[in-house]
Structure formats: structure tokens, C-alpha cells
mmCIF file of C-alpha atoms in Angstrom:
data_model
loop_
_atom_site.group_PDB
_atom_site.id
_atom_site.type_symbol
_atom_site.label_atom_id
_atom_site.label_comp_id
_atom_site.label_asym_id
_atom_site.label_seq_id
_atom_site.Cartn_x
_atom_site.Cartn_y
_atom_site.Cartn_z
ATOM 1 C CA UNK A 29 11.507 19.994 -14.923
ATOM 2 C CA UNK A 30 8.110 21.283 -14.467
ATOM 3 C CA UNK A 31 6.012 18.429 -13.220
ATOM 4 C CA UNK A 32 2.440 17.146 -12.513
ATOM 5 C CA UNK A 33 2.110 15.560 -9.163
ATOM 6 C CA UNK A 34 -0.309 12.388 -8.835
ATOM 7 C CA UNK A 35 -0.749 10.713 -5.582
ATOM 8 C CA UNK A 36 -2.661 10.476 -2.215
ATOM 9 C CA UNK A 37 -1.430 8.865 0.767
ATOM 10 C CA UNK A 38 1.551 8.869 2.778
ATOM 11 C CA UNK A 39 3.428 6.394 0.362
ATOM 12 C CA UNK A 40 3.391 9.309 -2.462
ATOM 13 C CA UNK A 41 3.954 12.206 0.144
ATOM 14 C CA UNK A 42 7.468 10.931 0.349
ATOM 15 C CA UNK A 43 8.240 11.267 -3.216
ATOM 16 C CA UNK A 44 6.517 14.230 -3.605
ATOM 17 C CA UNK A 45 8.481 16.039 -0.887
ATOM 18 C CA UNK A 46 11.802 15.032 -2.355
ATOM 19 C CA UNK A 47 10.421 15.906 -6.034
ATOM 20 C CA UNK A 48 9.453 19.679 -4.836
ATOM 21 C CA UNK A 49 13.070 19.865 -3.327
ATOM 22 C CA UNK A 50 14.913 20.039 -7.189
ATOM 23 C CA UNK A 51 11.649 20.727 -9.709
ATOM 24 C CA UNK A 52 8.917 22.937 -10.075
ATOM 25 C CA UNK A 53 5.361 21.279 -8.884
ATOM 26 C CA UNK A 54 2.796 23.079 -11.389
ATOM 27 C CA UNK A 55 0.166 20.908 -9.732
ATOM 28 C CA UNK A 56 -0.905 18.572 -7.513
ATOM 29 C CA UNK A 57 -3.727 15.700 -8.175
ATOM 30 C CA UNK A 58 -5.111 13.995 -5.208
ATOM 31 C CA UNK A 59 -8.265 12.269 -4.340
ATOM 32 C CA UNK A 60 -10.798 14.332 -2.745
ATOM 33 C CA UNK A 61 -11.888 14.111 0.917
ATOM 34 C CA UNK A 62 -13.197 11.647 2.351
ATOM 35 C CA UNK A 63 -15.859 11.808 5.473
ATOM 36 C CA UNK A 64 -14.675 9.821 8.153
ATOM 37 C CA UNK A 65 -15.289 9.421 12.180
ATOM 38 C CA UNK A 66 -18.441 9.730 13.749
ATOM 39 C CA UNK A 67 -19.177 13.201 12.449
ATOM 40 C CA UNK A 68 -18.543 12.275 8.964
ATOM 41 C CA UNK A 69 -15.658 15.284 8.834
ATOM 42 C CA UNK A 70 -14.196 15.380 5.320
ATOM 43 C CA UNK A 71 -10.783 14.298 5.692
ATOM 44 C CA UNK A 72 -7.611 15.734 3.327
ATOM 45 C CA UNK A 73 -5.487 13.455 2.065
ATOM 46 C CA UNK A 74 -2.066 13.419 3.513
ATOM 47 C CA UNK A 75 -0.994 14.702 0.248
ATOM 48 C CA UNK A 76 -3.404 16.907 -0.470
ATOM 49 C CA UNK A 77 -2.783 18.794 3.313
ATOM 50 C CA UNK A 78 1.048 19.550 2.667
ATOM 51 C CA UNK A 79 0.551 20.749 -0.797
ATOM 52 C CA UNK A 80 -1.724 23.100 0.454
ATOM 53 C CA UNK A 81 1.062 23.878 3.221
ATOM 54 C CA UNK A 82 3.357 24.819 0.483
ATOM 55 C CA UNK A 83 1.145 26.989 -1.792
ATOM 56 C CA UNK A 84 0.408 24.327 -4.316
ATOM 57 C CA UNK A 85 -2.346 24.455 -6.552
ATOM 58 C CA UNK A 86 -4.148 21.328 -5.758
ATOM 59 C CA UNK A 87 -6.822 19.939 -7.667
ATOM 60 C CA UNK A 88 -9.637 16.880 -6.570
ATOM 61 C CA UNK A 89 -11.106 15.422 -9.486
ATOM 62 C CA UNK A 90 -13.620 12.678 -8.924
ATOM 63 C CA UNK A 91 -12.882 11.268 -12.501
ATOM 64 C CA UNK A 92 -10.406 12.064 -15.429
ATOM 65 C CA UNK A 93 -12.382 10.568 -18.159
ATOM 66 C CA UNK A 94 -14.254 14.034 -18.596
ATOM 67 C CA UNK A 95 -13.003 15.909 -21.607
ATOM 68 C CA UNK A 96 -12.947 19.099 -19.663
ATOM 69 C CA UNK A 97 -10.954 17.595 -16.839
ATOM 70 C CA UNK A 98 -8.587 16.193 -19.718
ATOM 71 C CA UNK A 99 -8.211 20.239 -21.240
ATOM 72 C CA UNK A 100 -7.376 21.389 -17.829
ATOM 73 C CA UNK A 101 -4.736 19.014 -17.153
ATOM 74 C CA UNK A 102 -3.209 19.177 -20.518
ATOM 75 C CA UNK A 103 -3.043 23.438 -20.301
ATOM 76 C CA UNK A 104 -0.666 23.093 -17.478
ATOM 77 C CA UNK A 105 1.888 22.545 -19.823
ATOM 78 C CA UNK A 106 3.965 20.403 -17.642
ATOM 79 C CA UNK A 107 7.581 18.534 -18.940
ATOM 80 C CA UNK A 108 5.702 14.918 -17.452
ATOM 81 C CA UNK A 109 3.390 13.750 -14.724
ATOM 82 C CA UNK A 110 4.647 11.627 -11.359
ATOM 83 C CA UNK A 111 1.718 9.302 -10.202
ATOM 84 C CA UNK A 112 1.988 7.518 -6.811
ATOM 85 C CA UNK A 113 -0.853 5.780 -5.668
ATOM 86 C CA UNK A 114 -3.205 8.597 -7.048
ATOM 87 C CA UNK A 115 -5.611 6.076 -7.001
ATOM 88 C CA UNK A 116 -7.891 6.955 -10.188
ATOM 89 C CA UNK A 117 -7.317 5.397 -13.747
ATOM 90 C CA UNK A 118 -5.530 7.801 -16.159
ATOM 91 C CA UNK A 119 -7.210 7.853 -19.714
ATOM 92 C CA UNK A 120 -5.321 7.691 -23.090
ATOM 93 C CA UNK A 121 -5.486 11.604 -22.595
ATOM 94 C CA UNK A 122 -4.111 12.246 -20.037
ATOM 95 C CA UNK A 123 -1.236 9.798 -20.546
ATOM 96 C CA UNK A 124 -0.222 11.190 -23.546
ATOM 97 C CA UNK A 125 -0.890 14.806 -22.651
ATOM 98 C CA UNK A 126 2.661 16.136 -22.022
ATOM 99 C CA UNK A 127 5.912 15.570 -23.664
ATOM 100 C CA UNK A 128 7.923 13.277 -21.201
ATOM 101 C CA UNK A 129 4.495 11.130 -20.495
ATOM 102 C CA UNK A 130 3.375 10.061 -17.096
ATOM 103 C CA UNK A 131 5.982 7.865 -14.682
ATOM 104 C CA UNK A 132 4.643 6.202 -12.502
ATOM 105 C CA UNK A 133 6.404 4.646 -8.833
ATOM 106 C CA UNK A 134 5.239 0.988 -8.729
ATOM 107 C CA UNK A 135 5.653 -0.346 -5.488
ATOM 108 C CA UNK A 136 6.790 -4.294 -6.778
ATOM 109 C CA UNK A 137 9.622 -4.987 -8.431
ATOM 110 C CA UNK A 138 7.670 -5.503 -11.907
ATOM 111 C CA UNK A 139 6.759 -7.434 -13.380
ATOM 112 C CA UNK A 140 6.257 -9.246 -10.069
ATOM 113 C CA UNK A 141 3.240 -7.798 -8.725
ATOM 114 C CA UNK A 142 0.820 -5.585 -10.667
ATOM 115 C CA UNK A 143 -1.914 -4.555 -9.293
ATOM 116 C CA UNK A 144 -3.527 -2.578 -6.231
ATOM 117 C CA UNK A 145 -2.180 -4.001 -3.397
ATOM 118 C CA UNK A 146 0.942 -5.289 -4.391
ATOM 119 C CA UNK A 147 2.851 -4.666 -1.128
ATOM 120 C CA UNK A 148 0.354 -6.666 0.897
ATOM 121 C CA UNK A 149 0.548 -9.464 -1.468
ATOM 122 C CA UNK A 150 4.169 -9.889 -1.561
ATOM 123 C CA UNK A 151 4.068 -10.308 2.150
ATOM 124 C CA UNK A 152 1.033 -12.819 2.106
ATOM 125 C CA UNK A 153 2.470 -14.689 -0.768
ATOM 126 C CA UNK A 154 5.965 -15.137 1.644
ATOM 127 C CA UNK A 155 7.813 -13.464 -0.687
ATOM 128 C CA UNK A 156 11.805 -12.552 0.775
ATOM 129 C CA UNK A 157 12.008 -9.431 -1.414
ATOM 130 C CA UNK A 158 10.702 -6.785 -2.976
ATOM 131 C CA UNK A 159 11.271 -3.260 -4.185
ATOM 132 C CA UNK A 160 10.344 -0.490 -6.154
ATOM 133 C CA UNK A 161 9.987 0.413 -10.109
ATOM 134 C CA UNK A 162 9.987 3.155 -12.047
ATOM 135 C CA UNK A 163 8.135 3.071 -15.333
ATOM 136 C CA UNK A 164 6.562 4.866 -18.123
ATOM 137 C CA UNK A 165 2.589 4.490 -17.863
ATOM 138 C CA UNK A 166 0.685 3.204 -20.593
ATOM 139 C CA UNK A 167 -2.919 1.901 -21.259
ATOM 140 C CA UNK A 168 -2.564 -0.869 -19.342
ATOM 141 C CA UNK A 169 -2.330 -2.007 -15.555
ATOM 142 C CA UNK A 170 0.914 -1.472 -14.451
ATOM 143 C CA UNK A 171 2.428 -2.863 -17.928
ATOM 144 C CA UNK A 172 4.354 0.174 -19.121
ATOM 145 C CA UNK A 173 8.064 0.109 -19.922
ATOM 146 C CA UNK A 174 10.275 -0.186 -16.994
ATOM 147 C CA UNK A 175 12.784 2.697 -16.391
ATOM 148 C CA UNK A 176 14.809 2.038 -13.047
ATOM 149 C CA UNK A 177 14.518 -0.850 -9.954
ATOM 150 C CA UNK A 178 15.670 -0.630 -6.379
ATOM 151 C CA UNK A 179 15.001 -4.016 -4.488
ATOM 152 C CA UNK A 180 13.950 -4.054 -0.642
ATOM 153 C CA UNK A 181 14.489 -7.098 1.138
ATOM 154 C CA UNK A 182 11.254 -8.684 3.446
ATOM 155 C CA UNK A 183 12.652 -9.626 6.932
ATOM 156 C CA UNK A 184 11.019 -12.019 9.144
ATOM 157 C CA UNK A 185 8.094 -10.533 10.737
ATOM 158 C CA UNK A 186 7.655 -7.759 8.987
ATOM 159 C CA UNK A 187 4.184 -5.953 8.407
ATOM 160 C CA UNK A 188 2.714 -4.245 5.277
ATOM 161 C CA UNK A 189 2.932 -0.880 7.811
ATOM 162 C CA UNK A 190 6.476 -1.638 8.188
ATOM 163 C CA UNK A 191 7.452 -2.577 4.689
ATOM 164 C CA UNK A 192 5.468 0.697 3.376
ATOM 165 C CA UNK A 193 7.667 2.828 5.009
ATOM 166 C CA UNK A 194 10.393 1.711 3.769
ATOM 167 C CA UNK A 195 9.476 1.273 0.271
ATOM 168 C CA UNK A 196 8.156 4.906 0.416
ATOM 169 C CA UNK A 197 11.830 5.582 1.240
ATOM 170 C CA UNK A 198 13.444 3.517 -1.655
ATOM 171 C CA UNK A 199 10.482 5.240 -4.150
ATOM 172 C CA UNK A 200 11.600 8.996 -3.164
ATOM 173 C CA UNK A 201 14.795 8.228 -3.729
ATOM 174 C CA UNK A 202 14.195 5.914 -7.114
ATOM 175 C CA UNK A 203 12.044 8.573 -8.860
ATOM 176 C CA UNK A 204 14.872 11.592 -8.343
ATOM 177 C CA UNK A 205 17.218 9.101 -9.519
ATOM 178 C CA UNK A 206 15.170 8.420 -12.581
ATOM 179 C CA UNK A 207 14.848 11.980 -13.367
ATOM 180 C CA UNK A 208 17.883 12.949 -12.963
ATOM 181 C CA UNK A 209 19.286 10.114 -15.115
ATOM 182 C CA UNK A 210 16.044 10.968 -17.521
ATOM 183 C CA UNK A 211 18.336 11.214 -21.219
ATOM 184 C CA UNK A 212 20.311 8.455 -20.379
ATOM 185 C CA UNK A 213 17.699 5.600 -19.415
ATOM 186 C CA UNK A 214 16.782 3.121 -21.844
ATOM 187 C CA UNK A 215 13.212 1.669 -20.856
ATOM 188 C CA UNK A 216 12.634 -1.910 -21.191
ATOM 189 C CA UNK A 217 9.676 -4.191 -21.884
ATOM 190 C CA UNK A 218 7.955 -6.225 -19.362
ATOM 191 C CA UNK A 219 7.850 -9.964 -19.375
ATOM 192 C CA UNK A 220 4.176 -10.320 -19.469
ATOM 193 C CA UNK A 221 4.861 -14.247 -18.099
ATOM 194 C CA UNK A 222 6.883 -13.492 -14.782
ATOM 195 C CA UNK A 223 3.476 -11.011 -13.565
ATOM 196 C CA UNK A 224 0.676 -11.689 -10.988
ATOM 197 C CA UNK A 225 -1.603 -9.512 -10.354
ATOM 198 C CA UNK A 226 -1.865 -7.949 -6.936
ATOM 199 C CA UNK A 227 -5.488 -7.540 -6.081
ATOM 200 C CA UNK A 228 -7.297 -5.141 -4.272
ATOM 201 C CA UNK A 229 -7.801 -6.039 -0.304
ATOM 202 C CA UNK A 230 -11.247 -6.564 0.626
ATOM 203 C CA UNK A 231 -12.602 -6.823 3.873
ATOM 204 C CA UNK A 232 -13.971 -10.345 3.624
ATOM 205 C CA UNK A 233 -10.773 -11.818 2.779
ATOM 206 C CA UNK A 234 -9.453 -10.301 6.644
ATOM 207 C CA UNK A 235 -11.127 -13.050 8.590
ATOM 208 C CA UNK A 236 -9.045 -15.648 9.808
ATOM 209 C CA UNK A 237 -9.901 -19.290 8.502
ATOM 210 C CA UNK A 238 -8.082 -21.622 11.073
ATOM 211 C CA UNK A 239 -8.315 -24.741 8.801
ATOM 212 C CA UNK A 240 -5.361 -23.032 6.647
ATOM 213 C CA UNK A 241 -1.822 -23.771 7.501
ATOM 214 C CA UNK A 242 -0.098 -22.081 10.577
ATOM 215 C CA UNK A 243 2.471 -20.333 8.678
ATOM 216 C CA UNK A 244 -0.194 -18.899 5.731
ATOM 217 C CA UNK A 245 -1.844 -16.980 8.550
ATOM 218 C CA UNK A 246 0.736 -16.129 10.444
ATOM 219 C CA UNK A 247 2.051 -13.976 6.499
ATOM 220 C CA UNK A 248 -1.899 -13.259 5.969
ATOM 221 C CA UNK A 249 -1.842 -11.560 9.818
ATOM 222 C CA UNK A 250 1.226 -9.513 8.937
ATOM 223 C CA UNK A 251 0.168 -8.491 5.258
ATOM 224 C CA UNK A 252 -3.336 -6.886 6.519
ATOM 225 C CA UNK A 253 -1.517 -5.169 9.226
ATOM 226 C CA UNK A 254 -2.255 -1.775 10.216
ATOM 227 C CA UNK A 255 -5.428 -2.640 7.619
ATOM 228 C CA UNK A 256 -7.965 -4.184 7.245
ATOM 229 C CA UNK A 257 -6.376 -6.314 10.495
ATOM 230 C CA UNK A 258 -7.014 -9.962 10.008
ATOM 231 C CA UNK A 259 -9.643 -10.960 12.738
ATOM 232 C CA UNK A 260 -11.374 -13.854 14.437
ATOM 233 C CA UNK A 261 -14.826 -13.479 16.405
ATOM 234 C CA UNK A 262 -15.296 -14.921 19.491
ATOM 235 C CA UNK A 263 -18.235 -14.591 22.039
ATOM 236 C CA UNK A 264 -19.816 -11.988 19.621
ATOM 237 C CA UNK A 265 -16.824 -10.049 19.795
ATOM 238 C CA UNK A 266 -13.854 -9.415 16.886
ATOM 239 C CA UNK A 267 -10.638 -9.514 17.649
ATOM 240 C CA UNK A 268 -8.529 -8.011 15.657
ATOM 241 C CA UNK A 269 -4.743 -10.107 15.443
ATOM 242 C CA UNK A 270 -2.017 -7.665 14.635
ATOM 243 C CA UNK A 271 1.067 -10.066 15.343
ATOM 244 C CA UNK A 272 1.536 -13.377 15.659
ATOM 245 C CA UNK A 273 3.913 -16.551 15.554
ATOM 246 C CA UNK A 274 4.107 -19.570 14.561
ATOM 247 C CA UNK A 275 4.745 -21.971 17.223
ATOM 248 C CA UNK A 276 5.175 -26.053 18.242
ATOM 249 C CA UNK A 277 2.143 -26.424 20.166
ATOM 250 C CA UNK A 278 -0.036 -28.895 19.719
ATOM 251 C CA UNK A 279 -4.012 -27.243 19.540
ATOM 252 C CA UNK A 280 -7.197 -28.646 18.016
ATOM 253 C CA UNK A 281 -7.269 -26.682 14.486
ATOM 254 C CA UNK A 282 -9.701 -23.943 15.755
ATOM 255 C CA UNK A 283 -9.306 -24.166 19.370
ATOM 256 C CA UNK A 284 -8.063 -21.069 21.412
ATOM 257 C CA UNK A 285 -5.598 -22.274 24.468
ATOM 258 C CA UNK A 286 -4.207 -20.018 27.123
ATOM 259 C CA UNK A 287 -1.416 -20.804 29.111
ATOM 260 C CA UNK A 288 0.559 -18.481 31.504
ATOM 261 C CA UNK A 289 -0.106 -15.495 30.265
ATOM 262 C CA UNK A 290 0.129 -16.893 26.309
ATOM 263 C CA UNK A 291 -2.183 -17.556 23.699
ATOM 264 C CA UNK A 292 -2.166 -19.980 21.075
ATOM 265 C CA UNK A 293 -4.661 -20.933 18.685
ATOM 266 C CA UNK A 294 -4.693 -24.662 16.390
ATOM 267 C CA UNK A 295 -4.344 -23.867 12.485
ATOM 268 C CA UNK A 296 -4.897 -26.955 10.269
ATOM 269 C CA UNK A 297 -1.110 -27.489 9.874
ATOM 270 C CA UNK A 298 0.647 -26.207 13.499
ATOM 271 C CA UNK A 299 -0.448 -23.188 15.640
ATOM 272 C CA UNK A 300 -0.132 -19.788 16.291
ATOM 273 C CA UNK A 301 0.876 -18.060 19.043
ATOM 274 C CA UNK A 302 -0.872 -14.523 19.142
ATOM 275 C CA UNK A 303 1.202 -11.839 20.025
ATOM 276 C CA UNK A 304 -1.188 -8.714 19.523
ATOM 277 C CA UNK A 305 -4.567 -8.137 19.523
ATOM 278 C CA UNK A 306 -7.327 -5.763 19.654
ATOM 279 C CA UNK A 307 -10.651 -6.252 21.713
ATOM 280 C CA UNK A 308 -13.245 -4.600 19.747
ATOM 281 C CA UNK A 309 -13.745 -1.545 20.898
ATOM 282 C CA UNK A 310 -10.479 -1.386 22.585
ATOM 283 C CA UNK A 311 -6.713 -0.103 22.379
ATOM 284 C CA UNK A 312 -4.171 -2.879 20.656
ATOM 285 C CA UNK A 313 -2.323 -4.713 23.622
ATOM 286 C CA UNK A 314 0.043 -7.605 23.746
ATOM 287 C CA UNK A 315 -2.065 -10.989 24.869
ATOM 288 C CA UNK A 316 -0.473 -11.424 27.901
ATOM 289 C CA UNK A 317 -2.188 -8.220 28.856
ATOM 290 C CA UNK A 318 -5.818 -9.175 27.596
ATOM 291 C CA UNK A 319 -5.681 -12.448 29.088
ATOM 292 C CA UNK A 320 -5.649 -10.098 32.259
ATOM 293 C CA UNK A 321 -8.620 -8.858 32.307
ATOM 294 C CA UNK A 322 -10.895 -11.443 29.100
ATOM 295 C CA UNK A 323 -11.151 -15.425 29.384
ATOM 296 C CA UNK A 324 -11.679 -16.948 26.292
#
């Protein structure tokens, strides 16, 4: 097939490299680059540098509401589109603008979570599995027909990082799948009652609020990890918490307590022991080594 590629970060990459390996890319979509680090460098998206790699045409639209944006994508003449995490909203045109419509790798096992962020949320809401869906995009957010599933279980302690790798994984593999199978699937309809919606992750939400149950922050810590972090200030300072556990000692909801080497924090139902954290400023390290060298 002769296909549109739609997607920006290393989550889509995967796909995409396993979609070039049996059909023709005609294009790749991608968000344009970002400045970033102190000298404001425009950064490629991890996408956006291996399609380049491989000769791709690649193309950085800030919007695809313009009607000459809309021409340009429909004149590639392309079987369908693949979106993964592309990160802009697709108008009516461009959904409709080739004959096999726009698929889309949804990284919940719909209608579970739709949404932005839906990943992160599965992990903060304790959920013990999730997975990846195929569907066929329509108007609406994350409500098109759903073409193929592959579930991925949630262990213990693992972090959005973690979990995206894998679920990149199960998505490369779901959408050749789905293609391959193409003129044999039979899409179904969502059940609009079994959805939540997955927002967005916004920095405010990353600061720890010890008058919340242990076991809430210990899946809030693990769903913001590698970002935002969840955090907690102290002296002035932020402190990033990138693991932690939940634990039997007894600690004033609030109150930081070190103990040979360990540190615990009270939560308003049990405590945390912190595993990881990262001094402002400063490299991640396990506690035992900040306790070293930082009283609290």
C-alpha cells in the first residue's frame, strides 16, 4: 500500500519503521522543531530525523485546517494515512482525503482511555492492563470504529517510560497486522459508556500533595515518570521523585524521616518510601546516595 505517515515521537517511530519495511511511505507528517536547551537549538523530532535518514519526503505543518495544506495532502494520492501521536487535529479533509481513510494506533485499549495521555492515566488510575487499538479515525476524539486490539499487562512498579516502550512494541506490530488483515477486518463501534477521557498532563498536576493516600502517589510518581516527574519542594529546592514505595512506617502526613540511609515521607493514608530522586540541578540518584551528601 502506498501510505501517509503521521506521527512524532519515539512511540510512532516504531511503527513507522516496521510500516516502511513492507509499504511504500509517500510521506511523512511530523511536528516541526522545537527550540530547546539553553541555546534555543531547533530540535527534529525523532521521527522527523530518521525519515530524513531514509530519503523521505517529510513535511512540518503547523496546522491542517488550511485549505492549501488540505490540497497538498490529498495530491499525494496515498491508499490511507497511519497517525501515531502526530499530535495535531486532522480536519474532515483530511480524514476523508484518501480511499482507505486515516488509522490511527491508540495507545488504550478503547474505549478505555481516550484522550492525550492515556498511557499515563492508566497507570495513575492503577489500572492492571492495558494495550493497544487500531481504529479508523473519524471526527471525533479517539471515537472511530475499532479495527484490531492487543492487550499489555501493567506490572507492579512499572513507569509510563517503561510501559511506552512496550506498547510502542505491541503498536508496530498491531498496525502491520491490521494491514495485512485490511479486507478481512470488520470494524466495530465503540461503547461510548465504558470511555474516560485521558487528559492532557500538565505541569501543575506533578506536585506531590502528601494529604492523598500513600498508594495514589506512589501510581501518580510512576505515571509522570520520565515526565513531567512528580516533585516536592523542600528548603527552596524541588526534588524531583522518580520511584517510590509504599511502605509500613508510621510518619506525620507531610513529614520527611530519614533513617539509615532510607527515606520515607507520611501520606494521609500510610507512607512512602522514596527510592529515586533528583536534586534540582542534579543527576537522578537512589536516596541512600543523597542522604550522603543533603539533610533534610
Amino acid at each position: 500500500m502506498k501510505i501517509v505517515f503521521m506521527g512524532t515521537p519515539e512511540f510512532a517511530l516504531t511503527a513507522l519503521k516496521k510500516l516502511a519495511a513492507e509499504h511504500e511511505i509517500v510521506a511523512v507528517y511530523t511536528r516541526a522543531p522545537k527550540p530547546a536547551g539553553r541555546g534555543n537549538k531547533l530540535i527534529k523530532s525523532p521521527v522527523h530525523l530518521w525519515a530524513e535518514e531514509q530519503g523521505l519526503e517529510v513535511r512540518t505543518p503547523k496546522t491542517l485546517r488550511q485549505e492549501e495544506e488540505q490540497q497538498k495532502f490529498a495530491a499525494l494520492k496515498a491508499d490511507m494515512a497511519v497517525v501515531a501521536a502526530y499530535g495535531l487535529i486532522l480536519p474532515p479533509a483530511v480524514l476523508e482525503a484518501f480511499p482507505k481513510g486515516c488509522v490511527n494506533i491508540h495507545g488504550s485499549l478503547l474505549p478505555r482511555w481516550r484522550g492525550a495521555a492515556p498511557i499515563e492515566r492508566a497507570i495513575e488510575a492503577g489500572d492492571e492492563k492495558t494495550g493497544i487499538t487500531t481504529m479508523k479515525m473519524d471526527a471525533g476524539l479517539d471515537t472511530g470504529d475499532m479495527l484490531l486490539k492487543e492487550e499489555v499487562a501493567i506490572a507492579p512498579g512499572t513507569t509510563a517510560g517503561e510501559l511506552r516502550e512496550k506498547m510502542a512494541a505491541a503498536g508496530a506490530a498491531l498496525i502491520v497486522r491490521t494491514l495485512r488483515e485490511w479486507d478481512n477486518l470488520k470494524p466495530q463501534k465503540q461503547d461510548d459508556a465504558l470511555s474516560c477521557y485521558a487528559a492532557k498532563i500538565e505541569k501543575e498536576e506533578a506536585l506531590l500533595d502528601w494529604r492523598l493516600p500513600a498508594v495514589v502517589l506512589e501510581r501518580k510518581i510512576r505515571a509522570f515518570n520520565p515526565a513531567p516527574a512528580a516533585y516536592f519542594e523542600h528548603g527552596g529546592e524541588r526534588f524531583k521523585v522518580l520511584r517510590a514505595a509504599v511502605c509500613d512506617e508510621s510518619v506525620p502526613a507531610g513529614e520527611l524521616f530519614c533513617r539509615n540511609g532510607r527515606l520515607f515521607v507520611g501520606c494521609a493514608d500510610g507512607a512512602l518510601e522514596i527510592i529515586e530522586i533528583q536534586r534540582q540541578g542534579k543527576k537522578a540518584m537512589s536516596a541512600a546516595e543523597l542522604l550522603r551528601g543533603y539533610k533534610f
